[in-house]
Coordinates of C-alpha atoms in Angstrom, one line a residue:
Chain A
M19 CA -52.2 7.7 -228.1
D20 CA -54.9 10.2 -227.4
V21 CA -55.4 10.8 -223.6
V22 CA -58.0 12.5 -222.2
V23 CA -57.6 13.3 -218.5
C24 CA -60.5 13.9 -216.0
Y25 CA -60.3 16.3 -213.1
K26 CA -62.7 17.9 -210.2
I27 CA -62.3 21.4 -209.1
V28 CA -62.5 21.3 -205.3
P29 CA -62.4 23.5 -202.1
D30 CA -59.0 23.5 -200.7
E31 CA -59.6 21.2 -197.3
Q32 CA -57.1 23.1 -195.5
D33 CA -59.5 26.4 -195.8
I34 CA -62.5 24.4 -194.7
V35 CA -64.0 26.0 -191.6
I36 CA -66.4 24.3 -189.3
E37 CA -69.2 26.3 -188.0
E38 CA -71.0 26.5 -184.8
N39 CA -73.9 24.6 -185.9
Q40 CA -71.5 21.7 -187.2
T41 CA -72.0 22.9 -190.9
L42 CA -68.8 23.2 -193.2
S43 CA -68.1 26.8 -194.5
F44 CA -66.4 26.9 -197.7
D45 CA -66.5 30.7 -198.1
R46 CA -62.9 31.4 -197.3
A47 CA -61.4 28.0 -199.3
N48 CA -59.2 28.4 -202.1
L49 CA -60.0 26.5 -205.7
K50 CA -57.8 23.9 -206.5
I51 CA -57.3 20.9 -209.0
G52 CA -58.1 17.5 -206.8
D53 CA -54.7 16.3 -205.3
Y54 CA -55.3 13.1 -206.7
D55 CA -56.4 14.2 -210.4
L56 CA -52.6 15.6 -210.7
N57 CA -51.4 12.0 -210.7
A58 CA -53.8 11.3 -213.6
I59 CA -52.4 14.5 -215.2
E60 CA -49.1 13.6 -214.7
A61 CA -49.4 10.4 -216.2
G62 CA -51.6 11.5 -219.4
V63 CA -48.7 14.1 -220.4
R64 CA -45.9 11.7 -219.8
L65 CA -47.8 9.0 -222.1
A66 CA -48.7 11.4 -224.9
D67 CA -45.0 12.4 -225.0
E68 CA -44.2 8.8 -225.2
T69 CA -46.2 8.3 -227.9
F70 CA -46.4 11.2 -230.0
G71 CA -50.0 11.5 -228.8
T72 CA -52.3 14.6 -227.1
V73 CA -53.7 15.1 -224.0
T74 CA -56.9 16.6 -223.4
A75 CA -58.5 17.8 -219.8
L76 CA -62.2 17.4 -219.1
S77 CA -63.8 18.6 -216.0
A78 CA -67.8 18.5 -214.8
G79 CA -69.0 20.4 -212.0
G80 CA -70.6 23.6 -211.0
A81 CA -69.4 27.3 -212.0
N82 CA -65.8 26.8 -210.4
V83 CA -64.9 24.6 -213.4
E84 CA -65.0 27.6 -215.5
N85 CA -62.9 29.6 -213.1
S86 CA -60.0 31.3 -215.3
K87 CA -57.4 30.7 -212.7
M88 CA -58.2 26.7 -212.8
R89 CA -58.5 27.0 -216.4
K90 CA -54.9 27.8 -216.3
S91 CA -53.9 25.6 -213.6
I92 CA -55.0 22.7 -215.8
L93 CA -53.8 23.9 -219.2
S94 CA -50.2 24.9 -217.6
R95 CA -49.6 21.1 -216.5
G96 CA -49.5 19.9 -219.8
P97 CA -53.0 19.4 -221.7
R98 CA -53.4 20.9 -225.2
E99 CA -57.0 21.7 -224.7
N100 CA -59.5 21.9 -221.9
F101 CA -63.3 21.0 -222.0
T102 CA -65.5 21.7 -219.2
V103 CA -69.4 20.9 -218.6
S104 CA -71.2 22.7 -215.9
D105 CA -74.5 23.2 -214.0
P106 CA -75.6 24.8 -210.8
A107 CA -77.0 20.8 -210.2
L108 CA -73.6 19.1 -210.8
V109 CA -72.0 21.0 -207.3
N110 CA -73.3 18.3 -205.5
A111 CA -72.9 15.4 -208.3
D112 CA -72.4 12.1 -206.9
S113 CA -70.2 9.4 -208.7
A114 CA -73.1 8.1 -210.7
L115 CA -74.2 11.3 -211.9
T116 CA -70.5 12.5 -212.7
A117 CA -69.4 9.5 -214.4
G118 CA -73.0 10.1 -216.8
I119 CA -72.0 13.5 -217.6
L120 CA -68.3 12.5 -218.6
K121 CA -69.8 10.0 -220.4
A122 CA -71.8 12.1 -222.6
A123 CA -68.8 15.0 -222.9
L124 CA -66.6 12.2 -224.1
D125 CA -69.2 10.8 -226.8
K126 CA -69.0 14.4 -227.9
M127 CA -65.4 15.1 -227.9
G128 CA -65.0 12.4 -230.1
H129 CA -61.8 9.7 -230.9
F130 CA -59.5 8.8 -227.4
D131 CA -57.7 5.9 -226.7
V132 CA -57.5 6.0 -222.9
V133 CA -59.3 8.1 -220.2
L134 CA -57.1 8.7 -216.8
C135 CA -58.7 9.6 -213.8
G136 CA -57.3 10.1 -210.2
E137 CA -57.6 7.7 -207.3
G138 CA -60.9 9.7 -206.0
S139 CA -62.0 13.3 -205.7
A140 CA -60.0 15.1 -203.1
D141 CA -63.1 16.4 -201.3
L142 CA -65.8 13.4 -201.5
Y143 CA -63.4 10.5 -202.2
A144 CA -66.0 7.8 -203.2
Q145 CA -62.9 6.3 -205.9
Q146 CA -65.8 5.5 -207.8
V147 CA -66.1 8.0 -211.3
G148 CA -63.4 6.1 -212.9
I149 CA -64.9 2.5 -212.9
Q150 CA -68.4 3.7 -213.4
L151 CA -67.3 5.6 -216.6
G152 CA -65.6 2.9 -218.1
A153 CA -68.5 0.2 -217.2
L154 CA -71.1 3.2 -218.8
L155 CA -69.0 3.1 -221.6
G156 CA -68.5 -0.6 -222.1
I157 CA -65.0 -0.6 -222.2
P158 CA -62.0 -2.0 -220.0
T159 CA -61.5 -0.4 -216.8
V160 CA -59.0 -0.6 -213.7
N161 CA -58.0 1.0 -210.4
S162 CA -55.0 1.6 -208.1
V163 CA -52.4 1.8 -211.3
T164 CA -49.1 2.9 -210.2
G165 CA -47.6 2.3 -213.5
I166 CA -48.4 2.6 -217.5
V167 CA -46.5 1.7 -220.4
P168 CA -48.1 1.9 -224.1
G169 CA -48.2 -1.6 -225.5
K170 CA -49.8 -2.9 -229.1
G171 CA -53.2 -1.8 -229.0
S172 CA -53.1 -1.6 -225.3
I173 CA -51.7 -0.7 -222.1
I174 CA -49.4 -2.3 -219.9
A175 CA -50.2 -1.4 -216.5
T176 CA -49.0 -1.8 -212.9
R177 CA -51.3 -2.0 -210.4
S178 CA -51.1 -2.1 -206.7
L179 CA -53.6 -4.1 -204.4
E180 CA -53.6 -4.5 -200.5
D181 CA -51.2 -7.4 -200.7
E182 CA -50.6 -8.3 -204.4
V183 CA -49.0 -6.4 -207.5
E184 CA -50.3 -7.4 -210.7
T185 CA -49.4 -6.8 -214.0
L186 CA -51.9 -6.0 -216.5
E187 CA -52.6 -6.0 -220.6
I188 CA -55.4 -3.5 -220.9
P189 CA -57.0 -3.6 -224.5
L190 CA -57.8 0.0 -225.6
P191 CA -59.9 1.9 -225.3
A192 CA -59.8 2.0 -221.8
V193 CA -60.5 4.0 -218.7
I194 CA -57.7 4.1 -215.9
S195 CA -57.9 5.5 -212.1
M196 CA -54.2 6.1 -211.2
A197 CA -53.0 5.3 -207.6
A198 CA -52.0 8.4 -205.8
D199 CA -47.9 6.9 -205.5
A200 CA -48.0 6.9 -209.1
N201 CA -45.9 9.6 -209.7
T202 CA -44.7 13.1 -208.5
P203 CA -46.4 15.7 -210.4
R204 CA -44.6 18.5 -212.1
I205 CA -44.8 21.9 -210.8
P206 CA -45.7 24.1 -213.5
S207 CA -43.3 26.8 -214.8
M208 CA -43.8 30.6 -215.5
R209 CA -43.8 29.6 -219.2
D210 CA -46.1 26.9 -218.7
I211 CA -48.3 29.4 -216.9
L212 CA -48.0 32.0 -219.7
G213 CA -48.3 29.6 -222.5
A214 CA -51.7 28.0 -220.6
G215 CA -53.8 31.5 -221.7
K216 CA -53.1 30.8 -225.0
K217 CA -54.5 27.3 -225.0
P218 CA -58.2 26.6 -226.2
T219 CA -61.1 25.5 -223.8
T220 CA -64.5 24.3 -224.8
S221 CA -67.3 25.3 -222.3
W222 CA -70.5 23.3 -222.1
T223 CA -73.6 23.2 -220.6
V224 CA -75.6 20.0 -219.9
E225 CA -78.1 20.5 -222.8
D226 CA -75.0 20.7 -224.8
I227 CA -73.7 17.0 -224.3
G228 CA -77.5 16.0 -224.3
M229 CA -77.8 15.0 -220.7
E230 CA -81.4 16.0 -218.8
D231 CA -81.5 14.2 -215.9
L232 CA -79.5 15.4 -213.2
H233 CA -80.5 13.2 -210.4
N234 CA -78.3 11.7 -207.5
S235 CA -78.9 7.8 -207.0
V236 CA -78.8 8.4 -203.3
E237 CA -80.1 10.9 -201.5
T238 CA -78.0 13.1 -199.0
L239 CA -79.7 14.5 -195.9
S240 CA -76.8 16.3 -194.1
T241 CA -73.2 17.0 -194.1
L242 CA -71.9 17.9 -190.6
A243 CA -68.5 18.1 -188.5
P244 CA -68.7 15.0 -185.9
R245 CA -69.3 16.5 -182.6
Q246 CA -66.3 16.8 -180.4
H247 CA -66.0 14.7 -177.3
D248 CA -65.6 16.9 -174.0
R249 CA -62.1 17.0 -172.7
K250 CA -60.8 17.1 -169.2
R251 CA -58.3 19.7 -170.3
I252 CA -55.9 19.1 -167.0
I253 CA -53.1 21.6 -168.5
I254 CA -49.6 21.7 -166.4
D255 CA -47.9 24.8 -166.9
G256 CA -44.0 24.5 -167.2
D257 CA -41.3 21.8 -167.6
D258 CA -39.4 22.0 -164.6
D259 CA -38.9 18.5 -162.6
V260 CA -42.0 19.1 -160.2
K261 CA -44.2 20.0 -163.1
I262 CA -43.0 17.0 -165.6
H263 CA -43.5 14.5 -162.5
E264 CA -46.8 15.8 -162.0
F265 CA -47.5 15.5 -165.7
I266 CA -46.3 11.6 -165.3
D267 CA -48.3 11.1 -162.5
T268 CA -51.2 12.5 -164.0
I269 CA -51.1 10.3 -167.2
R270 CA -49.5 7.2 -165.6
P271 CA -52.9 5.2 -165.1
E272 CA -53.7 5.8 -168.8
L273 CA -50.2 4.3 -169.9
Q274 CA -49.6 1.3 -167.5
Chain Y
M25 CA -87.3 -2.2 -188.0
N26 CA -85.2 -4.0 -190.0
L27 CA -84.8 -4.1 -193.9
T28 CA -86.2 -7.0 -195.8
T29 CA -83.3 -8.2 -197.7
V30 CA -79.6 -7.4 -197.5
A31 CA -76.7 -9.0 -200.0
V32 CA -73.3 -9.1 -198.6
F33 CA -70.1 -9.7 -201.0
A34 CA -66.4 -10.2 -200.5
E35 CA -63.0 -10.7 -201.8
H36 CA -62.4 -13.3 -199.4
A37 CA -64.3 -16.1 -197.6
S38 CA -63.0 -14.9 -194.1
S39 CA -64.8 -11.6 -194.4
Y40 CA -68.1 -13.3 -194.8
A41 CA -68.4 -13.6 -190.9
G42 CA -68.3 -10.2 -190.2
L43 CA -70.7 -8.8 -192.9
C44 CA -73.3 -11.3 -192.2
S45 CA -73.3 -10.4 -188.6
G46 CA -73.5 -6.9 -189.1
A47 CA -76.2 -7.5 -191.9
H48 CA -78.4 -9.6 -189.5
T49 CA -78.3 -6.7 -186.9
F50 CA -80.5 -4.9 -189.2
A51 CA -82.0 -7.1 -192.1
D52 CA -84.3 -10.1 -191.9
N53 CA -83.0 -12.0 -194.8
V54 CA -79.2 -12.1 -195.6
I55 CA -78.1 -13.4 -198.7
A56 CA -74.5 -13.8 -199.5
P57 CA -73.3 -14.0 -203.1
F58 CA -70.0 -16.0 -203.2
I59 CA -67.3 -17.4 -205.8
G60 CA -65.0 -20.0 -204.2
S61 CA -64.8 -23.3 -203.0
A62 CA -67.7 -25.5 -202.2
D63 CA -66.3 -25.8 -198.5
D64 CA -66.2 -22.3 -198.0
A65 CA -69.7 -21.7 -199.3
I66 CA -70.8 -24.1 -196.6
A67 CA -68.9 -22.2 -194.0
I68 CA -70.3 -18.9 -194.7
A69 CA -73.9 -20.7 -194.7
A70 CA -72.8 -21.3 -191.3
C71 CA -73.1 -17.5 -190.4
G72 CA -76.7 -17.3 -191.1
A73 CA -76.8 -16.4 -194.8
R74 CA -78.4 -18.1 -198.1
V75 CA -75.2 -18.5 -200.2
L76 CA -75.7 -17.9 -203.8
H77 CA -72.6 -19.7 -204.9
L78 CA -71.4 -18.8 -208.5
G79 CA -68.9 -21.5 -208.4
A80 CA -64.8 -21.6 -207.9
R81 CA -63.0 -18.5 -209.7
E82 CA -61.9 -19.5 -213.2
D83 CA -58.4 -19.4 -214.0
G84 CA -57.0 -16.2 -215.7
V85 CA -60.2 -14.6 -214.8
M86 CA -59.9 -11.5 -212.6
L87 CA -62.3 -11.4 -209.6
E88 CA -63.8 -7.8 -211.0
D89 CA -64.9 -9.6 -214.0
Y90 CA -67.7 -11.3 -212.1
S91 CA -69.3 -8.2 -211.6
S92 CA -72.2 -8.4 -214.2
A93 CA -72.4 -12.1 -213.2
L94 CA -72.9 -10.7 -209.6
A95 CA -75.4 -8.2 -210.9
A96 CA -77.6 -10.6 -213.0
T97 CA -77.8 -12.9 -209.9
L98 CA -79.1 -10.4 -207.4
S99 CA -81.6 -9.1 -210.1
S100 CA -83.7 -11.9 -209.0
Y101 CA -83.7 -11.1 -205.5
S102 CA -85.4 -7.9 -204.2
V103 CA -82.3 -6.5 -202.5
N104 CA -82.7 -3.4 -200.5
L105 CA -78.9 -2.9 -199.8
V106 CA -75.4 -4.6 -200.9
L107 CA -72.6 -4.5 -198.4
L108 CA -69.2 -5.1 -199.9
Q109 CA -66.2 -5.5 -197.7
S110 CA -64.0 -2.4 -199.2
S111 CA -60.8 -3.1 -200.7
K112 CA -59.4 -1.9 -204.3
R113 CA -61.0 -4.9 -205.9
S114 CA -64.1 -4.6 -204.7
R115 CA -64.4 -0.7 -205.6
V116 CA -63.9 -1.9 -209.1
I117 CA -66.8 -4.7 -208.2
A118 CA -69.1 -2.1 -206.7
G119 CA -69.0 0.7 -209.5
R120 CA -69.5 -2.0 -212.6
M121 CA -72.4 -3.7 -210.3
A122 CA -73.9 0.0 -209.7
V123 CA -73.7 0.8 -213.5
A124 CA -75.2 -2.8 -214.2
M125 CA -78.2 -2.3 -211.5
G126 CA -78.5 1.6 -211.7
A127 CA -78.1 1.5 -208.2
G128 CA -76.3 4.3 -206.2
T129 CA -72.7 3.8 -204.2
I130 CA -71.7 4.7 -201.1
N131 CA -68.1 4.5 -200.0
D132 CA -66.5 3.9 -196.8
A133 CA -70.2 3.3 -194.9
A134 CA -69.7 3.5 -190.8
S135 CA -73.3 3.1 -189.4
F136 CA -76.8 1.9 -190.7
R137 CA -80.1 3.2 -189.3
V138 CA -83.3 1.5 -191.0
I139 CA -86.2 3.9 -191.6
D140 CA -88.7 1.4 -193.1
P141 CA -88.1 -2.3 -194.9
G142 CA -86.7 -0.6 -198.0
T143 CA -84.8 2.5 -196.8
V144 CA -81.7 3.4 -194.7
D145 CA -79.7 6.0 -193.5
I146 CA -75.9 5.8 -194.1
E147 CA -73.7 7.7 -192.4
H148 CA -69.9 8.0 -194.2
R149 CA -66.8 10.6 -194.0
V150 CA -66.3 13.3 -196.2
Y151 CA -64.0 16.0 -197.0
G152 CA -61.0 14.2 -195.8
G153 CA -62.6 13.2 -192.5
M154 CA -63.7 16.3 -191.5
A155 CA -67.5 15.7 -192.0
I156 CA -70.1 13.1 -191.8
Q157 CA -72.4 12.6 -194.7
T158 CA -75.6 11.0 -193.9
E159 CA -77.3 9.4 -197.1
R160 CA -81.1 8.1 -197.7
A161 CA -80.6 4.9 -199.4
S162 CA -82.9 2.5 -201.2
H163 CA -83.0 0.5 -204.4
A164 CA -80.0 -1.7 -204.0
T165 CA -77.9 0.8 -202.8
I166 CA -73.9 -0.4 -202.7
A167 CA -72.4 0.7 -199.9
L168 CA -68.4 -0.4 -199.3
V169 CA -67.8 -0.9 -195.7
G170 CA -64.2 -1.1 -193.8
S171 CA -63.2 -4.4 -191.7
S172 CA -63.5 -2.4 -188.3
V173 CA -67.3 -1.5 -188.9
F174 CA -69.1 -4.8 -187.6
E175 CA -68.2 -7.2 -184.8
E176 CA -68.5 -10.8 -185.6
R177 CA -71.0 -12.9 -183.5
P178 CA -71.6 -16.4 -183.7
S179 CA -75.3 -16.8 -185.6
S180 CA -77.8 -18.4 -184.5
E181 CA -79.4 -18.9 -187.8
T182 CA -79.0 -21.4 -190.1
G183 CA -78.3 -20.9 -193.9
E184 CA -78.2 -22.8 -197.1
V185 CA -76.1 -22.9 -200.2
V186 CA -77.5 -22.2 -203.5
T187 CA -75.6 -23.2 -206.8
I188 CA -76.0 -20.4 -209.3
P189 CA -75.5 -21.5 -213.1
P190 CA -72.9 -20.1 -214.7
H191 CA -73.1 -16.6 -216.1
P192 CA -71.4 -15.0 -219.1
L193 CA -68.0 -13.5 -217.9
E194 CA -66.5 -9.8 -219.2
A195 CA -63.0 -10.6 -219.2
S196 CA -61.3 -8.2 -221.4
I197 CA -57.9 -7.0 -219.2
K198 CA -55.6 -10.2 -219.2
V199 CA -53.3 -10.9 -216.2
I200 CA -49.9 -11.2 -216.9
S201 CA -48.6 -11.5 -213.6
S202 CA -49.5 -11.4 -210.3
E203 CA -46.8 -11.2 -207.2
A204 CA -47.4 -11.1 -203.3
K205 CA -46.2 -7.6 -201.7
H206 CA -43.8 -7.5 -199.0
E207 CA -44.1 -4.3 -197.6
E208 CA -44.6 -3.0 -193.9
S209 CA -48.2 -2.4 -193.7
V210 CA -49.0 -0.1 -190.6
D211 CA -52.3 -0.5 -189.5
L212 CA -52.7 2.8 -187.4
G213 CA -56.9 2.0 -187.1
A214 CA -56.3 -0.6 -184.8
A215 CA -53.6 0.8 -182.8
K216 CA -54.7 1.1 -179.0
R217 CA -51.9 3.7 -178.5
V218 CA -50.8 6.0 -180.9
V219 CA -48.0 9.0 -180.3
G220 CA -48.4 11.5 -182.9
V221 CA -45.7 14.3 -184.0
G222 CA -46.1 17.6 -185.4
R223 CA -44.1 20.7 -186.7
G224 CA -43.1 21.5 -182.8
I225 CA -40.8 18.0 -183.2
E226 CA -38.6 20.6 -184.6
S227 CA -35.9 18.1 -185.8
Q228 CA -35.8 14.4 -187.4
E229 CA -33.6 13.6 -184.2
N230 CA -36.4 14.4 -182.1
V231 CA -38.6 12.0 -184.4
V232 CA -36.4 9.4 -183.2
L233 CA -37.1 10.3 -179.8
A234 CA -40.7 10.4 -180.0
E235 CA -40.4 6.7 -182.1
T236 CA -38.2 5.5 -178.9
L237 CA -41.4 6.8 -176.5
A238 CA -43.8 5.0 -178.9
K239 CA -41.9 1.8 -178.5
T240 CA -41.6 2.6 -174.6
I241 CA -45.3 2.6 -174.2
D242 CA -46.3 -0.1 -177.1
A243 CA -47.6 2.5 -179.6
E244 CA -47.7 3.2 -183.0
L245 CA -46.3 6.3 -184.4
A246 CA -48.0 8.5 -186.4
C247 CA -47.7 12.1 -187.3
T248 CA -49.2 15.3 -189.0
R249 CA -49.7 16.1 -192.7
P250 CA -46.8 18.7 -192.8
I251 CA -44.4 15.9 -191.1
A252 CA -45.1 13.6 -193.9
E253 CA -45.6 15.8 -197.1
G254 CA -43.7 18.7 -196.1
E255 CA -40.8 17.3 -194.4
G256 CA -40.7 14.0 -195.5
W257 CA -39.7 12.7 -192.0
M258 CA -42.7 9.6 -192.1
T259 CA -44.3 8.1 -194.8
R260 CA -47.7 9.5 -196.0
S261 CA -49.5 5.8 -194.7
R262 CA -48.5 7.5 -191.3
Y263 CA -50.6 10.7 -191.2
L264 CA -53.2 11.6 -189.3
G265 CA -56.3 13.8 -190.1
V266 CA -57.9 15.2 -193.4
S267 CA -57.0 12.6 -196.2
G268 CA -55.5 10.8 -194.1
N269 CA -55.5 8.3 -191.2
V270 CA -58.6 8.1 -188.9
I271 CA -58.0 6.5 -185.7
Q272 CA -60.0 5.3 -182.8
P273 CA -56.7 4.5 -180.0
D274 CA -57.6 4.5 -176.3
V275 CA -54.6 7.0 -175.9
Y276 CA -53.5 9.6 -178.3
L277 CA -50.2 11.2 -176.8
A278 CA -49.6 14.6 -179.3
C279 CA -45.7 15.3 -179.5
G280 CA -45.5 18.8 -180.6
V281 CA -48.7 19.1 -182.5
S282 CA -50.6 22.6 -182.6
G283 CA -54.0 20.8 -182.9
Q284 CA -55.3 22.1 -186.2
V285 CA -58.8 21.1 -187.2
Q286 CA -57.6 19.3 -190.0
H287 CA -55.3 17.0 -187.9
M288 CA -58.0 16.7 -184.9
V289 CA -60.2 15.0 -187.1
G290 CA -58.6 12.4 -187.3
V291 CA -57.9 11.5 -183.8
S292 CA -61.1 12.8 -182.3
D293 CA -62.5 9.4 -181.3
A294 CA -59.4 8.8 -179.5
K295 CA -60.6 8.0 -175.3
T296 CA -57.9 9.7 -173.8
I297 CA -55.8 13.0 -175.8
I298 CA -52.7 13.8 -174.2
A299 CA -50.5 16.9 -175.1
I300 CA -47.0 18.2 -174.9
D301 CA -46.1 21.7 -177.0
K302 CA -44.2 24.8 -175.8
D303 CA -47.1 27.0 -177.0
R304 CA -49.6 27.2 -174.3
N305 CA -51.8 29.1 -177.1
A306 CA -52.0 26.0 -178.9
P307 CA -55.5 25.1 -179.8
I308 CA -54.5 21.3 -178.8
F309 CA -54.5 22.4 -175.1
K310 CA -58.2 22.7 -175.4
N311 CA -58.6 19.5 -177.0
C312 CA -56.9 17.4 -174.7
D313 CA -57.6 15.5 -171.1
V314 CA -54.0 16.1 -170.3
G315 CA -51.2 18.5 -171.4
I316 CA -47.9 20.0 -170.7
V317 CA -46.6 23.4 -171.6
G318 CA -42.8 22.9 -171.9
D319 CA -39.8 21.7 -174.1
I320 CA -40.3 18.4 -176.1
N321 CA -36.5 18.2 -175.4
K322 CA -36.7 17.8 -172.0
I323 CA -40.3 16.3 -171.5
I324 CA -39.8 13.1 -173.8
P325 CA -36.9 11.7 -172.2
S326 CA -38.7 12.2 -168.6
L327 CA -41.6 9.9 -170.4
I328 CA -39.3 7.3 -171.7
Q329 CA -37.5 6.8 -168.4
A330 CA -40.7 7.0 -166.7
F331 CA -42.5 4.4 -168.4
S332 CA -39.3 2.0 -169.4

């Protein structure tokens, strides 16, 4: 099977700093491939291995998608080739715009049997791009898939919902969003990382894929850290019996 | 000021009461497309909604396959906002409806402020809970809402049930089988008291100690991300903070939690934060109501004894 895996380059949330004015600073944040996308990549590589097929990676975003470290990171995980679409207007792209860009890129890339996406992006986590991509392509699409097995012109998928587990026969081509607990993504070896540098990447602009309208469907007014509540900060310094009793007496009203 | 018309949809009939109550707080008209039994349709109408009854779900057809029928049904109304009860299934329905209707989607909508009869500002969490994003929505934006966003209130308005003629369904995925899950599910979001453990807990034996404390004070047990993903001492479903759970208990009792912002965003809405840690310079002591600097191994057993 020919598999396309979609991924997003995001700032590492562990490095995000909250400024005095409640805005978020990404200045010191390292880039990474979205955590949930790693499950889609792993599932795609395994599916292609089982079916003697191919895996191609696809990402859309701002200049970060062309970062050479990220390119090596994606290609060291198994895909034979990497495609990117970048434009400054895509830095804050919403689900609908991202799905539209990916659709246009897939139309240009040519044949595929299955597109795999992660559960959601690691930054905005709207969990919509895979679904909307499938809907735009007019092909079957489903989310929360924990396992995929190749069938005859189909994928047999296990899908884990809140209180039930479904087994589905999904005719191909299809777009499938993998659940975060679908697998354990591999850690690339040094050999994988060195080999990644030799694999091809194709970088497109939005014009290359025939996209003109780069507007989001909803207008974002602000992105701010929530205000912290004022805390009493009664600190008892020490753990001898007297201090521990003082602590217990202080918290007792809260825990009765 | 109110929106003119809000549509509500949920996978289960029992979720409509909360959605209708919520929608009535900021909408003049509430319409409720519904797939299910006629009795349930009447019950939903009693919540003050105009129920658009698409009939009972057909055998072998996934609820998701009604997406375009739902979009087509709503196209006859000028809907300002669509509220969907959040679930994995409804996320598929939201996405497929959004494409069919040319509408935007907002995940995890937490609050709504009407700007004019066709425009509403919606807040939702992004960056794993670190930030609140405010979006301005119009043109039938589809918002997914969690079960705790709206309070269920008795309705003074009366609704009605309108039967919608069948639309062609788009079934392409075949359901081979479906089985009920038998897993322990933990709802930290609903817990009144939560005990959280961080790296300062030091050992897995001490996690058991914290668990005993949690049972003693009738609390749920939770942890920081490194405890779940680094040490693997607890499941992913129990970690608090960025990309994990965001909780709002009456009491959060942190044991060996240093208080990194990535963790604290998950507990910042707790009414009272109590902290135990041996490092007096840990950031949690700047962000708690009551704290004690000392040895977990001495303090937790004393708490268990005191509150048994």
